[in-house]
């Protein structure tokens, strides 16, 4: 157990639907990052939150949004889902300085049918 | 300037051999270079990391070699074992401010018994 908890582990949904992925960071970590990993693709950065505030955005689609709550857990909302959104979605957390590494959760596997 | 290029995409090594994976980066502001190991169905896990003030870092059978002038770094796995079969990602970021990790495309390593 890495200390970063992601739910659900698997999600199957139809095109056009909306889903919410949840991430609880490691205790004491203030930063949460969301990454998308498609088949045969690397890890693509989506968005970074630090202590409730958005810090950076990557190639995140307008149909996707995220937030970090006062208890530091984060949710990634994916709407108007398309087949191409099928992927593994990971969150990672770290403290103010990253030299002890980012800790990743086990991911949510999203399948859009 | 944000890219990290990783090679090879896949690598097959005999048990007991040396596995070598290479990465190159463009952004000279990067000052933190971790390697992650990912097994199927799991999130990436930090393997070893290096800062640019040293040219080499060794942890057990894993060594990072860093060439600042060439903007390249590599992972060497000595005495490779079947349990090392996984996908390896290099990454880079700026430590201060917990900046996002920029990942290479990954190398699928297979160690034949």
mmCIF file of C-alpha atoms in Angstrom:
data_model
loop_
_atom_site.group_PDB
_atom_site.id
_atom_site.type_symbol
_atom_site.label_atom_id
_atom_site.label_comp_id
_atom_site.label_asym_id
_atom_site.label_seq_id
_atom_site.Cartn_x
_atom_site.Cartn_y
_atom_site.Cartn_z
ATOM 1 C CA UNK A 1 0.000 0.000 0.000
ATOM 2 C CA UNK A 2 1.573 3.251 -1.195
ATOM 3 C CA UNK A 3 -0.539 5.441 1.064
ATOM 4 C CA UNK A 4 -2.311 7.045 -1.902
ATOM 5 C CA UNK A 5 -5.840 5.681 -2.285
ATOM 6 C CA UNK A 6 -7.762 5.768 -5.526
ATOM 7 C CA UNK A 7 -11.349 4.692 -6.013
ATOM 8 C CA UNK A 8 -12.887 3.024 -7.829
ATOM 9 C CA UNK A 9 -10.293 0.592 -9.208
ATOM 10 C CA UNK A 10 -12.346 -0.165 -12.287
ATOM 11 C CA UNK A 11 -15.085 1.750 -14.020
ATOM 12 C CA UNK A 12 -17.049 0.785 -17.112
ATOM 13 C CA UNK A 13 -19.393 3.361 -18.552
ATOM 14 C CA UNK A 14 -21.067 4.329 -21.796
ATOM 15 C CA UNK A 15 -20.149 7.115 -24.169
ATOM 16 C CA UNK A 16 -21.646 10.458 -23.232
ATOM 17 C CA UNK A 17 -21.717 9.690 -19.537
ATOM 18 C CA UNK A 18 -19.980 11.453 -16.661
ATOM 19 C CA UNK A 19 -17.798 9.840 -14.010
ATOM 20 C CA UNK A 20 -15.913 10.953 -10.923
ATOM 21 C CA UNK A 21 -12.581 9.504 -9.871
ATOM 22 C CA UNK A 22 -11.430 9.993 -6.302
ATOM 23 C CA UNK A 23 -7.955 10.257 -4.796
ATOM 24 C CA UNK A 24 -6.855 10.500 -1.180
ATOM 25 C CA UNK A 25 -3.215 11.618 -0.896
ATOM 26 C CA UNK A 26 -0.631 10.206 1.470
ATOM 27 C CA UNK A 27 -0.955 11.591 4.972
ATOM 28 C CA UNK A 28 0.724 14.994 5.192
ATOM 29 C CA UNK A 29 1.072 15.506 1.441
ATOM 30 C CA UNK A 30 -0.473 18.711 0.157
ATOM 31 C CA UNK A 31 0.066 18.227 -3.584
ATOM 32 C CA UNK A 32 -2.069 16.010 -5.783
ATOM 33 C CA UNK A 33 -1.275 15.351 -9.427
ATOM 34 C CA UNK A 34 -3.482 13.581 -11.942
ATOM 35 C CA UNK A 35 -1.993 11.626 -14.839
ATOM 36 C CA UNK A 36 -3.557 9.723 -17.716
ATOM 37 C CA UNK A 37 -1.952 6.579 -19.087
ATOM 38 C CA UNK A 38 -3.371 5.257 -22.344
ATOM 39 C CA UNK A 39 -2.415 1.965 -23.970
ATOM 40 C CA UNK A 40 1.203 2.091 -25.115
ATOM 41 C CA UNK A 41 1.418 5.682 -23.979
ATOM 42 C CA UNK A 42 3.453 7.243 -21.281
ATOM 43 C CA UNK A 43 2.061 9.149 -18.364
ATOM 44 C CA UNK A 44 0.437 12.375 -19.489
ATOM 45 C CA UNK A 45 0.118 15.107 -16.893
ATOM 46 C CA UNK A 46 -3.402 16.450 -16.499
ATOM 47 C CA UNK A 47 -3.538 18.790 -13.508
ATOM 48 C CA UNK A 48 -1.846 19.673 -10.209
ATOM 49 C CA UNK A 49 -3.476 20.906 -7.018
ATOM 50 C CA UNK A 50 -1.650 22.180 -3.965
ATOM 51 C CA UNK A 51 -3.537 22.625 -0.696
ATOM 52 C CA UNK A 52 -6.826 23.212 -2.485
ATOM 53 C CA UNK A 53 -5.541 25.484 -5.221
ATOM 54 C CA UNK A 54 -4.941 24.649 -8.853
ATOM 55 C CA UNK A 55 -1.225 25.048 -9.593
ATOM 56 C CA UNK A 56 -0.719 23.775 -13.111
ATOM 57 C CA UNK A 57 -2.634 22.343 -16.038
ATOM 58 C CA UNK A 58 -1.359 19.962 -18.650
ATOM 59 C CA UNK A 59 -3.137 18.714 -21.735
ATOM 60 C CA UNK A 60 -6.424 18.358 -19.911
ATOM 61 C CA UNK A 61 -9.545 18.394 -22.052
ATOM 62 C CA UNK A 62 -12.253 20.954 -21.375
ATOM 63 C CA UNK A 63 -14.600 18.027 -20.663
ATOM 64 C CA UNK A 64 -12.382 17.146 -17.706
ATOM 65 C CA UNK A 65 -12.219 19.053 -14.452
ATOM 66 C CA UNK A 66 -10.790 18.493 -11.013
ATOM 67 C CA UNK A 67 -10.815 19.912 -7.528
ATOM 68 C CA UNK A 68 -9.098 19.401 -4.209
ATOM 69 C CA UNK A 69 -11.188 19.608 -1.074
ATOM 70 C CA UNK A 70 -10.302 21.003 2.393
ATOM 71 C CA UNK A 71 -9.492 17.501 3.619
ATOM 72 C CA UNK A 72 -7.003 17.336 0.672
ATOM 73 C CA UNK A 73 -8.702 14.541 -1.206
ATOM 74 C CA UNK A 74 -9.145 15.250 -4.896
ATOM 75 C CA UNK A 75 -11.712 14.333 -7.507
ATOM 76 C CA UNK A 76 -11.287 14.173 -11.266
ATOM 77 C CA UNK A 77 -14.521 14.630 -13.170
ATOM 78 C CA UNK A 78 -14.757 13.341 -16.730
ATOM 79 C CA UNK A 79 -17.852 14.254 -18.726
ATOM 80 C CA UNK A 80 -19.279 13.596 -22.192
ATOM 81 C CA UNK A 81 -17.098 10.534 -22.273
ATOM 82 C CA UNK A 82 -15.699 9.253 -25.544
ATOM 83 C CA UNK A 83 -14.169 5.888 -26.442
ATOM 84 C CA UNK A 84 -10.768 7.541 -26.543
ATOM 85 C CA UNK A 85 -11.012 8.471 -22.868
ATOM 86 C CA UNK A 86 -10.541 4.816 -21.941
ATOM 87 C CA UNK A 87 -7.306 4.754 -19.975
ATOM 88 C CA UNK A 88 -5.695 4.322 -16.615
ATOM 89 C CA UNK A 89 -5.954 7.421 -14.473
ATOM 90 C CA UNK A 90 -3.390 7.824 -11.722
ATOM 91 C CA UNK A 91 -3.061 10.326 -8.987
ATOM 92 C CA UNK A 92 0.155 11.000 -7.143
ATOM 93 C CA UNK A 93 0.941 13.037 -4.079
ATOM 94 C CA UNK A 94 4.001 14.724 -2.679
ATOM 95 C CA UNK A 95 4.985 17.287 -0.085
ATOM 96 C CA UNK A 96 6.285 20.824 -0.699
ATOM 97 C CA UNK A 97 9.625 19.516 -1.962
ATOM 98 C CA UNK A 98 9.686 16.570 -4.290
ATOM 99 C CA UNK A 99 13.076 15.086 -3.607
ATOM 100 C CA UNK A 100 11.646 12.163 -1.740
ATOM 101 C CA UNK A 101 9.548 11.255 -4.716
ATOM 102 C CA UNK A 102 6.021 11.292 -5.898
ATOM 103 C CA UNK A 103 3.849 8.499 -4.515
ATOM 104 C CA UNK A 104 1.365 7.067 -6.968
ATOM 105 C CA UNK A 105 -1.901 5.343 -6.258
ATOM 106 C CA UNK A 106 -2.882 2.085 -7.954
ATOM 107 C CA UNK A 107 -4.999 3.889 -10.505
ATOM 108 C CA UNK A 108 -8.526 3.765 -11.841
ATOM 109 C CA UNK A 109 -9.026 1.823 -15.047
ATOM 110 C CA UNK A 110 -11.750 3.562 -17.048
ATOM 111 C CA UNK A 111 -13.384 1.731 -19.923
ATOM 112 C CA UNK A 112 -15.811 3.649 -22.100
ATOM 113 C CA UNK A 113 -18.043 1.432 -24.254
ATOM 114 C CA UNK B 1 11.432 22.042 -23.999
ATOM 115 C CA UNK B 2 9.363 19.992 -21.620
ATOM 116 C CA UNK B 3 10.020 16.684 -23.335
ATOM 117 C CA UNK B 4 11.915 13.740 -21.976
ATOM 118 C CA UNK B 5 12.886 11.204 -24.622
ATOM 119 C CA UNK B 6 13.404 7.603 -23.563
ATOM 120 C CA UNK B 7 14.896 4.651 -25.402
ATOM 121 C CA UNK B 8 14.564 1.846 -26.196
ATOM 122 C CA UNK B 9 10.811 1.237 -26.194
ATOM 123 C CA UNK B 10 11.347 -2.406 -25.359
ATOM 124 C CA UNK B 11 14.326 -4.419 -24.189
ATOM 125 C CA UNK B 12 14.973 -8.113 -23.724
ATOM 126 C CA UNK B 13 17.897 -9.155 -21.541
ATOM 127 C CA UNK B 14 19.080 -12.537 -20.359
ATOM 128 C CA UNK B 15 19.068 -13.287 -16.656
ATOM 129 C CA UNK B 16 22.278 -12.054 -15.097
ATOM 130 C CA UNK B 17 22.889 -9.495 -17.814
ATOM 131 C CA UNK B 18 22.968 -5.697 -17.664
ATOM 132 C CA UNK B 19 19.876 -3.742 -18.668
ATOM 133 C CA UNK B 20 20.476 -0.181 -19.870
ATOM 134 C CA UNK B 21 17.759 2.407 -20.504
ATOM 135 C CA UNK B 22 18.556 5.901 -21.718
ATOM 136 C CA UNK B 23 16.818 9.254 -21.395
ATOM 137 C CA UNK B 24 17.480 12.739 -22.730
ATOM 138 C CA UNK B 25 15.931 15.992 -21.642
ATOM 139 C CA UNK B 26 15.811 19.513 -23.031
ATOM 140 C CA UNK B 27 14.886 21.813 -20.177
ATOM 141 C CA UNK B 28 18.062 22.826 -18.332
ATOM 142 C CA UNK B 29 15.940 24.030 -15.411
ATOM 143 C CA UNK B 30 15.173 20.415 -14.478
ATOM 144 C CA UNK B 31 17.034 19.423 -11.327
ATOM 145 C CA UNK B 32 15.434 16.172 -10.258
ATOM 146 C CA UNK B 33 15.579 12.963 -12.274
ATOM 147 C CA UNK B 34 13.753 9.926 -10.909
ATOM 148 C CA UNK B 35 13.166 6.506 -12.376
ATOM 149 C CA UNK B 36 9.909 4.681 -11.807
ATOM 150 C CA UNK B 37 9.114 0.999 -12.096
ATOM 151 C CA UNK B 38 5.618 -0.124 -13.028
ATOM 152 C CA UNK B 39 4.225 -3.637 -12.917
ATOM 153 C CA UNK B 40 1.028 -4.514 -14.805
ATOM 154 C CA UNK B 41 -2.059 -3.261 -13.000
ATOM 155 C CA UNK B 42 -0.052 -1.210 -10.534
ATOM 156 C CA UNK B 43 0.898 2.417 -10.184
ATOM 157 C CA UNK B 44 4.459 3.533 -10.892
ATOM 158 C CA UNK B 45 6.773 3.186 -7.899
ATOM 159 C CA UNK B 46 9.881 5.281 -7.314
ATOM 160 C CA UNK B 47 13.005 3.224 -7.925
ATOM 161 C CA UNK B 48 15.900 5.653 -7.661
ATOM 162 C CA UNK B 49 16.470 9.353 -8.250
ATOM 163 C CA UNK B 50 19.393 11.686 -8.864
ATOM 164 C CA UNK B 51 20.158 15.397 -8.654
ATOM 165 C CA UNK B 52 22.457 17.020 -11.264
ATOM 166 C CA UNK B 53 25.216 17.752 -8.743
ATOM 167 C CA UNK B 54 26.382 14.120 -8.914
ATOM 168 C CA UNK B 55 27.268 12.008 -11.948
ATOM 169 C CA UNK B 56 26.258 8.645 -10.558
ATOM 170 C CA UNK B 57 24.044 7.164 -7.891
ATOM 171 C CA UNK B 58 23.879 3.510 -6.956
ATOM 172 C CA UNK B 59 21.307 1.635 -4.928
ATOM 173 C CA UNK B 60 21.824 -2.101 -4.862
ATOM 174 C CA UNK B 61 21.716 -3.417 -8.429
ATOM 175 C CA UNK B 62 20.324 -0.128 -9.782
ATOM 176 C CA UNK B 63 22.580 2.730 -10.921
ATOM 177 C CA UNK B 64 21.747 6.087 -12.471
ATOM 178 C CA UNK B 65 24.443 7.699 -14.602
ATOM 179 C CA UNK B 66 23.992 11.412 -15.252
ATOM 180 C CA UNK B 67 25.679 13.553 -17.917
ATOM 181 C CA UNK B 68 24.730 17.170 -17.355
ATOM 182 C CA UNK B 69 26.541 18.583 -20.379
ATOM 183 C CA UNK B 70 24.844 16.111 -22.709
ATOM 184 C CA UNK B 71 21.515 16.439 -20.895
ATOM 185 C CA UNK B 72 21.271 12.676 -20.674
ATOM 186 C CA UNK B 73 20.799 10.137 -17.919
ATOM 187 C CA UNK B 74 20.514 6.404 -17.889
ATOM 188 C CA UNK B 75 19.444 3.511 -15.697
ATOM 189 C CA UNK B 76 21.640 0.446 -15.392
ATOM 190 C CA UNK B 77 20.290 -2.724 -13.838
ATOM 191 C CA UNK B 78 23.100 -5.106 -12.975
ATOM 192 C CA UNK B 79 22.602 -8.862 -12.677
ATOM 193 C CA UNK B 80 19.095 -8.497 -14.136
ATOM 194 C CA UNK B 81 16.504 -10.901 -12.718
ATOM 195 C CA UNK B 82 13.135 -12.120 -14.044
ATOM 196 C CA UNK B 83 11.476 -10.159 -11.228
ATOM 197 C CA UNK B 84 12.854 -6.981 -12.798
ATOM 198 C CA UNK B 85 10.562 -7.493 -15.791
ATOM 199 C CA UNK B 86 8.404 -4.366 -15.772
ATOM 200 C CA UNK B 87 7.958 -1.052 -17.524
ATOM 201 C CA UNK B 88 10.468 1.608 -16.541
ATOM 202 C CA UNK B 89 9.865 5.333 -16.840
ATOM 203 C CA UNK B 90 12.406 8.082 -16.533
ATOM 204 C CA UNK B 91 11.161 11.497 -15.495
ATOM 205 C CA UNK B 92 12.350 15.007 -14.799
ATOM 206 C CA UNK B 93 11.129 18.006 -12.876
ATOM 207 C CA UNK B 94 12.159 21.009 -10.829
ATOM 208 C CA UNK B 95 12.292 20.136 -7.170
ATOM 209 C CA UNK B 96 11.326 23.451 -5.656
ATOM 210 C CA UNK B 97 7.619 24.112 -5.628
ATOM 211 C CA UNK B 98 6.828 20.442 -6.207
ATOM 212 C CA UNK B 99 6.642 20.884 -9.949
ATOM 213 C CA UNK B 100 5.009 18.240 -12.094
ATOM 214 C CA UNK B 101 6.990 15.267 -13.334
ATOM 215 C CA UNK B 102 7.551 15.039 -17.070
ATOM 216 C CA UNK B 103 7.794 11.384 -18.021
ATOM 217 C CA UNK B 104 9.540 9.554 -20.811
ATOM 218 C CA UNK B 105 7.490 7.165 -22.923
ATOM 219 C CA UNK B 106 8.561 4.085 -20.976
ATOM 220 C CA UNK B 107 10.630 0.981 -21.665
ATOM 221 C CA UNK B 108 9.137 -2.467 -21.391
ATOM 222 C CA UNK B 109 11.893 -4.654 -19.969
ATOM 223 C CA UNK B 110 11.744 -8.435 -20.187
ATOM 224 C CA UNK B 111 14.328 -10.564 -18.431
ATOM 225 C CA UNK B 112 14.521 -14.070 -19.856
ATOM 226 C CA UNK B 113 15.337 -16.843 -17.367
#
